[in-house]
């Protein structure tokens, strides 16, 4: 069984995403790119997270050809576009998070009401134009809107985050959902103050060295 480590990581983080209320049912998907083998491990379509086995995890090449496992997630193209074009990215997570998706339903970006938004590499989390799930258009919209950042809302759909590893991509997903929750709560009692973009860019630079001392 190839990419055994990646398969197990996908199951671990799929269950974590479910238990942390960052998705529901079989919604959402996770992938990991193995650069050495030039293969992608991705969660399969339609199987509940708590029933996943390592053998179920789909293994595909960068052209989307199935190598092993069950049929891959319908959002495969949204994952592959990042691995083909951003060499620093090794994991992609797509979630149907409650608060981030609520903001995505407004088709507006999530602003910087908390400095931790800097983890996304941008001064806001942009929102990609709507496209039907599983389409190339959705993947293209997500990729173009995210730019060099690491998070993007998907209009009337959900959120996608990327990272150099699965831990990073998951942390960004979790932090963005927390900030989205704060934004909705603060809007209910007043008008939240948006941090200056220069402060956020300063935080982005500081985070690059965080934990290295």
JSON list of C-alpha atoms in Angstrom, two decimals:
[
{"chain": "A", "resi": 1, "resn": "UNK", "atom": "CA", "xyz": [0.00, 0.00, 0.00]},
{"chain": "A", "resi": 2, "resn": "UNK", "atom": "CA", "xyz": [1.64, 3.23, -1.15]},
{"chain": "A", "resi": 3, "resn": "UNK", "atom": "CA", "xyz": [1.60, 6.50, 0.81]},
{"chain": "A", "resi": 4, "resn": "UNK", "atom": "CA", "xyz": [0.58, 4.67, 3.99]},
{"chain": "A", "resi": 5, "resn": "UNK", "atom": "CA", "xyz": [1.69, 7.54, 6.25]},
{"chain": "A", "resi": 6, "resn": "UNK", "atom": "CA", "xyz": [-0.32, 10.09, 4.26]},
{"chain": "A", "resi": 7, "resn": "UNK", "atom": "CA", "xyz": [-3.41, 7.85, 4.28]},
{"chain": "A", "resi": 8, "resn": "UNK", "atom": "CA", "xyz": [-3.30, 7.58, 8.07]},
{"chain": "A", "resi": 9, "resn": "UNK", "atom": "CA", "xyz": [-2.78, 11.33, 8.44]},
{"chain": "A", "resi": 10, "resn": "UNK", "atom": "CA", "xyz": [-5.84, 12.03, 6.30]},
{"chain": "A", "resi": 11, "resn": "UNK", "atom": "CA", "xyz": [-7.98, 9.77, 8.49]},
{"chain": "A", "resi": 12, "resn": "UNK", "atom": "CA", "xyz": [-6.62, 11.38, 11.68]},
{"chain": "A", "resi": 13, "resn": "UNK", "atom": "CA", "xyz": [-7.31, 14.92, 10.50]},
{"chain": "A", "resi": 14, "resn": "UNK", "atom": "CA", "xyz": [-10.66, 14.02, 8.91]},
{"chain": "A", "resi": 15, "resn": "UNK", "atom": "CA", "xyz": [-11.86, 12.76, 12.29]},
{"chain": "A", "resi": 16, "resn": "UNK", "atom": "CA", "xyz": [-10.36, 15.79, 14.00]},
{"chain": "A", "resi": 17, "resn": "UNK", "atom": "CA", "xyz": [-12.17, 18.10, 11.57]},
{"chain": "A", "resi": 18, "resn": "UNK", "atom": "CA", "xyz": [-15.45, 16.31, 12.35]},
{"chain": "A", "resi": 19, "resn": "UNK", "atom": "CA", "xyz": [-14.89, 16.30, 16.12]},
{"chain": "A", "resi": 20, "resn": "UNK", "atom": "CA", "xyz": [-13.86, 19.97, 16.11]},
{"chain": "A", "resi": 21, "resn": "UNK", "atom": "CA", "xyz": [-17.10, 20.86, 14.29]},
{"chain": "A", "resi": 22, "resn": "UNK", "atom": "CA", "xyz": [-15.23, 22.15, 11.25]},
{"chain": "A", "resi": 23, "resn": "UNK", "atom": "CA", "xyz": [-17.38, 20.12, 8.88]},
{"chain": "A", "resi": 24, "resn": "UNK", "atom": "CA", "xyz": [-20.46, 17.89, 8.94]},
{"chain": "A", "resi": 25, "resn": "UNK", "atom": "CA", "xyz": [-21.51, 14.54, 7.51]},
{"chain": "A", "resi": 26, "resn": "UNK", "atom": "CA", "xyz": [-19.31, 13.59, 4.56]},
{"chain": "A", "resi": 27, "resn": "UNK", "atom": "CA", "xyz": [-18.75, 17.22, 3.54]},
{"chain": "A", "resi": 28, "resn": "UNK", "atom": "CA", "xyz": [-15.23, 18.55, 3.09]},
{"chain": "A", "resi": 29, "resn": "UNK", "atom": "CA", "xyz": [-12.04, 16.86, 1.95]},
{"chain": "A", "resi": 30, "resn": "UNK", "atom": "CA", "xyz": [-8.34, 16.66, 2.78]},
{"chain": "A", "resi": 31, "resn": "UNK", "atom": "CA", "xyz": [-5.29, 15.91, 0.65]},
{"chain": "A", "resi": 32, "resn": "UNK", "atom": "CA", "xyz": [-1.54, 15.54, 1.08]},
{"chain": "A", "resi": 33, "resn": "UNK", "atom": "CA", "xyz": [1.05, 15.76, -1.70]},
{"chain": "A", "resi": 34, "resn": "UNK", "atom": "CA", "xyz": [4.09, 13.47, -1.66]},
{"chain": "A", "resi": 35, "resn": "UNK", "atom": "CA", "xyz": [6.65, 15.38, -3.73]},
{"chain": "A", "resi": 36, "resn": "UNK", "atom": "CA", "xyz": [9.11, 12.50, -3.95]},
{"chain": "A", "resi": 37, "resn": "UNK", "atom": "CA", "xyz": [6.57, 10.16, -5.53]},
{"chain": "A", "resi": 38, "resn": "UNK", "atom": "CA", "xyz": [4.60, 12.98, -7.23]},
{"chain": "A", "resi": 39, "resn": "UNK", "atom": "CA", "xyz": [1.39, 11.44, -5.90]},
{"chain": "A", "resi": 40, "resn": "UNK", "atom": "CA", "xyz": [-1.54, 12.86, -3.96]},
{"chain": "A", "resi": 41, "resn": "UNK", "atom": "CA", "xyz": [-3.46, 11.14, -1.17]},
{"chain": "A", "resi": 42, "resn": "UNK", "atom": "CA", "xyz": [-7.00, 12.53, -0.89]},
{"chain": "A", "resi": 43, "resn": "UNK", "atom": "CA", "xyz": [-10.14, 11.60, 1.01]},
{"chain": "A", "resi": 44, "resn": "UNK", "atom": "CA", "xyz": [-12.56, 9.54, -1.09]},
{"chain": "A", "resi": 45, "resn": "UNK", "atom": "CA", "xyz": [-16.02, 10.64, -2.10]},
{"chain": "A", "resi": 46, "resn": "UNK", "atom": "CA", "xyz": [-19.12, 9.78, -0.09]},
{"chain": "A", "resi": 47, "resn": "UNK", "atom": "CA", "xyz": [-17.61, 7.77, 2.79]},
{"chain": "A", "resi": 48, "resn": "UNK", "atom": "CA", "xyz": [-18.34, 8.95, 6.37]},
{"chain": "A", "resi": 49, "resn": "UNK", "atom": "CA", "xyz": [-15.16, 10.02, 8.15]},
{"chain": "A", "resi": 50, "resn": "UNK", "atom": "CA", "xyz": [-15.66, 7.61, 11.04]},
{"chain": "A", "resi": 51, "resn": "UNK", "atom": "CA", "xyz": [-15.82, 4.67, 8.62]},
{"chain": "A", "resi": 52, "resn": "UNK", "atom": "CA", "xyz": [-12.66, 5.50, 6.64]},
{"chain": "A", "resi": 53, "resn": "UNK", "atom": "CA", "xyz": [-9.87, 2.93, 6.40]},
{"chain": "A", "resi": 54, "resn": "UNK", "atom": "CA", "xyz": [-6.37, 3.50, 4.98]},
{"chain": "A", "resi": 55, "resn": "UNK", "atom": "CA", "xyz": [-7.32, 1.35, 1.99]},
{"chain": "A", "resi": 56, "resn": "UNK", "atom": "CA", "xyz": [-10.21, 3.71, 1.17]},
{"chain": "A", "resi": 57, "resn": "UNK", "atom": "CA", "xyz": [-7.99, 6.78, 0.76]},
{"chain": "A", "resi": 58, "resn": "UNK", "atom": "CA", "xyz": [-7.59, 7.69, -2.90]},
{"chain": "A", "resi": 59, "resn": "UNK", "atom": "CA", "xyz": [-4.12, 7.93, -4.43]},
{"chain": "A", "resi": 60, "resn": "UNK", "atom": "CA", "xyz": [-3.93, 9.93, -7.66]},
{"chain": "A", "resi": 61, "resn": "UNK", "atom": "CA", "xyz": [-1.26, 11.48, -9.84]},
{"chain": "A", "resi": 62, "resn": "UNK", "atom": "CA", "xyz": [-1.12, 15.17, -10.72]},
{"chain": "A", "resi": 63, "resn": "UNK", "atom": "CA", "xyz": [-3.32, 14.52, -13.75]},
{"chain": "A", "resi": 64, "resn": "UNK", "atom": "CA", "xyz": [-6.03, 13.08, -11.52]},
{"chain": "A", "resi": 65, "resn": "UNK", "atom": "CA", "xyz": [-5.55, 9.46, -12.59]},
{"chain": "A", "resi": 66, "resn": "UNK", "atom": "CA", "xyz": [-6.55, 7.01, -9.85]},
{"chain": "A", "resi": 67, "resn": "UNK", "atom": "CA", "xyz": [-3.62, 4.82, -8.75]},
{"chain": "A", "resi": 68, "resn": "UNK", "atom": "CA", "xyz": [-5.07, 3.13, -5.65]},
{"chain": "A", "resi": 69, "resn": "UNK", "atom": "CA", "xyz": [-8.06, 3.36, -3.33]},
{"chain": "A", "resi": 70, "resn": "UNK", "atom": "CA", "xyz": [-11.65, 4.44, -3.78]},
{"chain": "A", "resi": 71, "resn": "UNK", "atom": "CA", "xyz": [-12.95, 7.15, -6.12]},
{"chain": "A", "resi": 72, "resn": "UNK", "atom": "CA", "xyz": [-11.48, 10.51, -5.05]},
{"chain": "A", "resi": 73, "resn": "UNK", "atom": "CA", "xyz": [-13.36, 13.50, -3.68]},
{"chain": "A", "resi": 74, "resn": "UNK", "atom": "CA", "xyz": [-15.45, 15.45, -6.18]},
{"chain": "A", "resi": 75, "resn": "UNK", "atom": "CA", "xyz": [-13.28, 18.47, -5.34]},
{"chain": "A", "resi": 76, "resn": "UNK", "atom": "CA", "xyz": [-10.11, 16.78, -6.62]},
{"chain": "A", "resi": 77, "resn": "UNK", "atom": "CA", "xyz": [-9.39, 19.52, -9.16]},
{"chain": "A", "resi": 78, "resn": "UNK", "atom": "CA", "xyz": [-9.46, 22.18, -6.45]},
{"chain": "A", "resi": 79, "resn": "UNK", "atom": "CA", "xyz": [-6.66, 20.31, -4.68]},
{"chain": "A", "resi": 80, "resn": "UNK", "atom": "CA", "xyz": [-4.55, 19.47, -7.73]},
{"chain": "A", "resi": 81, "resn": "UNK", "atom": "CA", "xyz": [-4.37, 23.06, -9.01]},
{"chain": "A", "resi": 82, "resn": "UNK", "atom": "CA", "xyz": [-2.40, 24.05, -5.91]},
{"chain": "A", "resi": 83, "resn": "UNK", "atom": "CA", "xyz": [0.06, 21.17, -6.18]},
{"chain": "A", "resi": 84, "resn": "UNK", "atom": "CA", "xyz": [0.65, 21.87, -9.85]},
{"chain": "A", "resi": 85, "resn": "UNK", "atom": "CA", "xyz": [1.27, 25.59, -9.39]},
{"chain": "A", "resi": 86, "resn": "UNK", "atom": "CA", "xyz": [2.48, 26.32, -5.84]},
{"chain": "A", "resi": 87, "resn": "UNK", "atom": "CA", "xyz": [5.61, 24.35, -5.00]},
{"chain": "A", "resi": 88, "resn": "UNK", "atom": "CA", "xyz": [5.52, 25.28, -1.31]},
{"chain": "A", "resi": 89, "resn": "UNK", "atom": "CA", "xyz": [2.10, 23.68, -0.78]},
{"chain": "A", "resi": 90, "resn": "UNK", "atom": "CA", "xyz": [1.88, 20.06, 0.40]},
{"chain": "A", "resi": 91, "resn": "UNK", "atom": "CA", "xyz": [-1.60, 19.90, 1.91]},
{"chain": "A", "resi": 92, "resn": "UNK", "atom": "CA", "xyz": [-5.05, 21.25, 1.04]},
{"chain": "A", "resi": 93, "resn": "UNK", "atom": "CA", "xyz": [-8.14, 21.17, 3.28]},
{"chain": "A", "resi": 94, "resn": "UNK", "atom": "CA", "xyz": [-11.67, 22.05, 2.22]},
{"chain": "A", "resi": 95, "resn": "UNK", "atom": "CA", "xyz": [-14.22, 22.40, 5.00]},
{"chain": "A", "resi": 96, "resn": "UNK", "atom": "CA", "xyz": [-17.87, 23.28, 5.41]},
{"chain": "A", "resi": 97, "resn": "UNK", "atom": "CA", "xyz": [-17.28, 25.31, 8.56]},
{"chain": "A", "resi": 98, "resn": "UNK", "atom": "CA", "xyz": [-20.27, 27.02, 10.16]},
{"chain": "A", "resi": 99, "resn": "UNK", "atom": "CA", "xyz": [-19.10, 30.61, 10.70]},
{"chain": "A", "resi": 100, "resn": "UNK", "atom": "CA", "xyz": [-16.72, 30.94, 7.76]},
{"chain": "A", "resi": 101, "resn": "UNK", "atom": "CA", "xyz": [-19.41, 29.59, 5.46]},
{"chain": "A", "resi": 102, "resn": "UNK", "atom": "CA", "xyz": [-21.95, 32.02, 6.91]},
{"chain": "A", "resi": 103, "resn": "UNK", "atom": "CA", "xyz": [-19.69, 34.88, 5.84]},
{"chain": "A", "resi": 104, "resn": "UNK", "atom": "CA", "xyz": [-19.10, 33.19, 2.47]},
{"chain": "A", "resi": 105, "resn": "UNK", "atom": "CA", "xyz": [-22.88, 33.26, 1.99]},
{"chain": "A", "resi": 106, "resn": "UNK", "atom": "CA", "xyz": [-22.61, 37.06, 2.03]},
{"chain": "A", "resi": 107, "resn": "UNK", "atom": "CA", "xyz": [-20.00, 36.74, -0.74]},
{"chain": "A", "resi": 108, "resn": "UNK", "atom": "CA", "xyz": [-17.72, 39.06, 1.21]},
{"chain": "A", "resi": 109, "resn": "UNK", "atom": "CA", "xyz": [-14.18, 38.66, 2.58]},
{"chain": "A", "resi": 110, "resn": "UNK", "atom": "CA", "xyz": [-13.45, 38.04, 6.26]},
{"chain": "A", "resi": 111, "resn": "UNK", "atom": "CA", "xyz": [-11.68, 41.20, 7.50]},
{"chain": "A", "resi": 112, "resn": "UNK", "atom": "CA", "xyz": [-8.78, 41.45, 9.95]},
{"chain": "A", "resi": 113, "resn": "UNK", "atom": "CA", "xyz": [-10.55, 41.85, 13.27]},
{"chain": "A", "resi": 114, "resn": "UNK", "atom": "CA", "xyz": [-7.92, 39.63, 14.91]},
{"chain": "A", "resi": 115, "resn": "UNK", "atom": "CA", "xyz": [-4.18, 39.65, 14.25]},
{"chain": "A", "resi": 116, "resn": "UNK", "atom": "CA", "xyz": [-4.10, 35.86, 13.87]},
{"chain": "A", "resi": 117, "resn": "UNK", "atom": "CA", "xyz": [-5.56, 36.32, 10.40]},
{"chain": "A", "resi": 118, "resn": "UNK", "atom": "CA", "xyz": [-1.92, 36.93, 9.44]},
{"chain": "A", "resi": 119, "resn": "UNK", "atom": "CA", "xyz": [-1.47, 33.14, 9.49]},
{"chain": "A", "resi": 120, "resn": "UNK", "atom": "CA", "xyz": [-3.28, 33.14, 6.15]},
{"chain": "A", "resi": 121, "resn": "UNK", "atom": "CA", "xyz": [-0.55, 35.30, 4.61]},
{"chain": "A", "resi": 122, "resn": "UNK", "atom": "CA", "xyz": [-3.03, 38.05, 3.78]},
{"chain": "A", "resi": 123, "resn": "UNK", "atom": "CA", "xyz": [-4.71, 41.03, 5.46]},
{"chain": "A", "resi": 124, "resn": "UNK", "atom": "CA", "xyz": [-8.13, 39.41, 4.92]},
{"chain": "A", "resi": 125, "resn": "UNK", "atom": "CA", "xyz": [-9.57, 36.09, 3.84]},
{"chain": "A", "resi": 126, "resn": "UNK", "atom": "CA", "xyz": [-10.94, 36.73, 0.33]},
{"chain": "A", "resi": 127, "resn": "UNK", "atom": "CA", "xyz": [-14.10, 35.14, -1.02]},
{"chain": "A", "resi": 128, "resn": "UNK", "atom": "CA", "xyz": [-14.01, 33.36, -4.38]},
{"chain": "A", "resi": 129, "resn": "UNK", "atom": "CA", "xyz": [-16.94, 33.80, -6.80]},
{"chain": "A", "resi": 130, "resn": "UNK", "atom": "CA", "xyz": [-19.57, 31.09, -6.69]},
{"chain": "A", "resi": 131, "resn": "UNK", "atom": "CA", "xyz": [-19.26, 28.00, -8.88]},
{"chain": "A", "resi": 132, "resn": "UNK", "atom": "CA", "xyz": [-20.93, 24.59, -8.65]},
{"chain": "A", "resi": 133, "resn": "UNK", "atom": "CA", "xyz": [-19.16, 22.03, -6.48]},
{"chain": "A", "resi": 134, "resn": "UNK", "atom": "CA", "xyz": [-16.80, 19.61, -8.18]},
{"chain": "A", "resi": 135, "resn": "UNK", "atom": "CA", "xyz": [-16.23, 21.83, -11.22]},
{"chain": "A", "resi": 136, "resn": "UNK", "atom": "CA", "xyz": [-12.97, 23.05, -12.70]},
{"chain": "A", "resi": 137, "resn": "UNK", "atom": "CA", "xyz": [-14.41, 26.56, -12.42]},
{"chain": "A", "resi": 138, "resn": "UNK", "atom": "CA", "xyz": [-14.62, 26.24, -8.64]},
{"chain": "A", "resi": 139, "resn": "UNK", "atom": "CA", "xyz": [-10.98, 25.17, -8.43]},
{"chain": "A", "resi": 140, "resn": "UNK", "atom": "CA", "xyz": [-9.89, 27.99, -10.73]},
{"chain": "A", "resi": 141, "resn": "UNK", "atom": "CA", "xyz": [-11.88, 30.56, -8.74]},
{"chain": "A", "resi": 142, "resn": "UNK", "atom": "CA", "xyz": [-10.38, 29.35, -5.47]},
{"chain": "A", "resi": 143, "resn": "UNK", "atom": "CA", "xyz": [-6.82, 29.35, -6.79]},
{"chain": "A", "resi": 144, "resn": "UNK", "atom": "CA", "xyz": [-7.03, 32.78, -8.41]},
{"chain": "A", "resi": 145, "resn": "UNK", "atom": "CA", "xyz": [-8.77, 34.40, -5.44]},
{"chain": "A", "resi": 146, "resn": "UNK", "atom": "CA", "xyz": [-6.40, 32.95, -2.84]},
{"chain": "A", "resi": 147, "resn": "UNK", "atom": "CA", "xyz": [-3.37, 34.23, -4.73]},
{"chain": "A", "resi": 148, "resn": "UNK", "atom": "CA", "xyz": [-0.24, 33.78, -2.61]},
{"chain": "A", "resi": 149, "resn": "UNK", "atom": "CA", "xyz": [-2.28, 33.43, 0.57]},
{"chain": "A", "resi": 150, "resn": "UNK", "atom": "CA", "xyz": [-3.28, 30.28, 2.43]},
{"chain": "A", "resi": 151, "resn": "UNK", "atom": "CA", "xyz": [-7.04, 30.63, 2.88]},
{"chain": "A", "resi": 152, "resn": "UNK", "atom": "CA", "xyz": [-10.05, 31.42, 0.74]},
{"chain": "A", "resi": 153, "resn": "UNK", "atom": "CA", "xyz": [-13.78, 31.48, 1.36]},
{"chain": "A", "resi": 154, "resn": "UNK", "atom": "CA", "xyz": [-15.92, 29.85, -1.33]},
{"chain": "A", "resi": 155, "resn": "UNK", "atom": "CA", "xyz": [-19.11, 31.81, -1.98]},
{"chain": "A", "resi": 156, "resn": "UNK", "atom": "CA", "xyz": [-22.20, 30.03, -0.63]},
{"chain": "A", "resi": 157, "resn": "UNK", "atom": "CA", "xyz": [-20.16, 26.88, -0.08]},
{"chain": "A", "resi": 158, "resn": "UNK", "atom": "CA", "xyz": [-17.30, 26.74, 2.45]},
{"chain": "A", "resi": 159, "resn": "UNK", "atom": "CA", "xyz": [-13.60, 27.40, 2.87]},
{"chain": "A", "resi": 160, "resn": "UNK", "atom": "CA", "xyz": [-10.28, 26.05, 1.56]},
{"chain": "A", "resi": 161, "resn": "UNK", "atom": "CA", "xyz": [-6.92, 26.34, 3.30]},
{"chain": "A", "resi": 162, "resn": "UNK", "atom": "CA", "xyz": [-3.45, 25.25, 2.22]},
{"chain": "A", "resi": 163, "resn": "UNK", "atom": "CA", "xyz": [-0.10, 24.75, 3.94]},
{"chain": "A", "resi": 164, "resn": "UNK", "atom": "CA", "xyz": [3.37, 23.32, 3.75]},
{"chain": "A", "resi": 165, "resn": "UNK", "atom": "CA", "xyz": [2.03, 20.35, 5.73]},
{"chain": "A", "resi": 166, "resn": "UNK", "atom": "CA", "xyz": [-1.31, 19.07, 6.98]},
{"chain": "A", "resi": 167, "resn": "UNK", "atom": "CA", "xyz": [-0.76, 20.48, 10.47]},
{"chain": "A", "resi": 168, "resn": "UNK", "atom": "CA", "xyz": [-0.31, 23.98, 9.06]},
{"chain": "A", "resi": 169, "resn": "UNK", "atom": "CA", "xyz": [-3.33, 23.76, 6.75]},
{"chain": "A", "resi": 170, "resn": "UNK", "atom": "CA", "xyz": [-5.48, 22.51, 9.62]},
{"chain": "A", "resi": 171, "resn": "UNK", "atom": "CA", "xyz": [-4.30, 25.20, 12.02]},
{"chain": "A", "resi": 172, "resn": "UNK", "atom": "CA", "xyz": [-5.19, 27.89, 9.48]},
{"chain": "A", "resi": 173, "resn": "UNK", "atom": "CA", "xyz": [-8.65, 26.34, 8.97]},
{"chain": "A", "resi": 174, "resn": "UNK", "atom": "CA", "xyz": [-9.24, 26.35, 12.73]},
{"chain": "A", "resi": 175, "resn": "UNK", "atom": "CA", "xyz": [-7.97, 29.91, 13.23]},
{"chain": "A", "resi": 176, "resn": "UNK", "atom": "CA", "xyz": [-10.04, 31.33, 10.38]},
{"chain": "A", "resi": 177, "resn": "UNK", "atom": "CA", "xyz": [-13.17, 29.68, 11.77]},
{"chain": "A", "resi": 178, "resn": "UNK", "atom": "CA", "xyz": [-12.42, 31.20, 15.19]},
{"chain": "A", "resi": 179, "resn": "UNK", "atom": "CA", "xyz": [-11.99, 34.67, 13.66]},
{"chain": "A", "resi": 180, "resn": "UNK", "atom": "CA", "xyz": [-15.19, 34.25, 11.64]},
{"chain": "A", "resi": 181, "resn": "UNK", "atom": "CA", "xyz": [-17.02, 33.40, 14.86]},
{"chain": "A", "resi": 182, "resn": "UNK", "atom": "CA", "xyz": [-15.57, 36.50, 16.54]},
{"chain": "A", "resi": 183, "resn": "UNK", "atom": "CA", "xyz": [-16.60, 38.64, 13.58]},
{"chain": "A", "resi": 184, "resn": "UNK", "atom": "CA", "xyz": [-20.20, 37.47, 13.67]},
{"chain": "A", "resi": 185, "resn": "UNK", "atom": "CA", "xyz": [-20.38, 37.90, 17.46]},
{"chain": "A", "resi": 186, "resn": "UNK", "atom": "CA", "xyz": [-18.86, 41.38, 17.36]},
{"chain": "A", "resi": 187, "resn": "UNK", "atom": "CA", "xyz": [-21.21, 42.44, 14.55]},
{"chain": "A", "resi": 188, "resn": "UNK", "atom": "CA", "xyz": [-24.13, 41.48, 16.80]},
{"chain": "A", "resi": 189, "resn": "UNK", "atom": "CA", "xyz": [-23.12, 44.02, 19.49]},
{"chain": "A", "resi": 190, "resn": "UNK", "atom": "CA", "xyz": [-21.57, 46.78, 17.42]},
{"chain": "A", "resi": 191, "resn": "UNK", "atom": "CA", "xyz": [-19.23, 47.50, 14.55]},
{"chain": "A", "resi": 192, "resn": "UNK", "atom": "CA", "xyz": [-15.89, 45.68, 14.89]},
{"chain": "A", "resi": 193, "resn": "UNK", "atom": "CA", "xyz": [-12.68, 47.64, 14.38]},
{"chain": "A", "resi": 194, "resn": "UNK", "atom": "CA", "xyz": [-10.61, 46.34, 11.47]},
{"chain": "A", "resi": 195, "resn": "UNK", "atom": "CA", "xyz": [-6.86, 46.21, 12.04]},
{"chain": "A", "resi": 196, "resn": "UNK", "atom": "CA", "xyz": [-4.66, 48.24, 9.71]},
{"chain": "A", "resi": 197, "resn": "UNK", "atom": "CA", "xyz": [-3.29, 46.19, 6.82]},
{"chain": "A", "resi": 198, "resn": "UNK", "atom": "CA", "xyz": [0.24, 47.34, 7.63]},
{"chain": "A", "resi": 199, "resn": "UNK", "atom": "CA", "xyz": [-0.10, 45.84, 11.10]},
{"chain": "A", "resi": 200, "resn": "UNK", "atom": "CA", "xyz": [-1.21, 42.56, 9.56]},
{"chain": "A", "resi": 201, "resn": "UNK", "atom": "CA", "xyz": [1.69, 42.56, 7.11]},
{"chain": "A", "resi": 202, "resn": "UNK", "atom": "CA", "xyz": [3.98, 43.18, 10.10]},
{"chain": "A", "resi": 203, "resn": "UNK", "atom": "CA", "xyz": [2.44, 40.14, 11.81]},
{"chain": "A", "resi": 204, "resn": "UNK", "atom": "CA", "xyz": [2.95, 38.08, 8.66]},
{"chain": "A", "resi": 205, "resn": "UNK", "atom": "CA", "xyz": [6.67, 38.85, 8.78]},
{"chain": "A", "resi": 206, "resn": "UNK", "atom": "CA", "xyz": [6.88, 38.10, 12.50]},
{"chain": "A", "resi": 207, "resn": "UNK", "atom": "CA", "xyz": [5.09, 34.77, 12.09]},
{"chain": "A", "resi": 208, "resn": "UNK", "atom": "CA", "xyz": [7.71, 33.67, 9.57]},
{"chain": "A", "resi": 209, "resn": "UNK", "atom": "CA", "xyz": [10.21, 33.40, 12.42]},
{"chain": "A", "resi": 210, "resn": "UNK", "atom": "CA", "xyz": [7.79, 32.33, 15.16]},
{"chain": "A", "resi": 211, "resn": "UNK", "atom": "CA", "xyz": [9.09, 29.32, 17.08]},
{"chain": "A", "resi": 212, "resn": "UNK", "atom": "CA", "xyz": [12.52, 29.42, 15.42]},
{"chain": "A", "resi": 213, "resn": "UNK", "atom": "CA", "xyz": [14.37, 31.00, 18.34]}
]
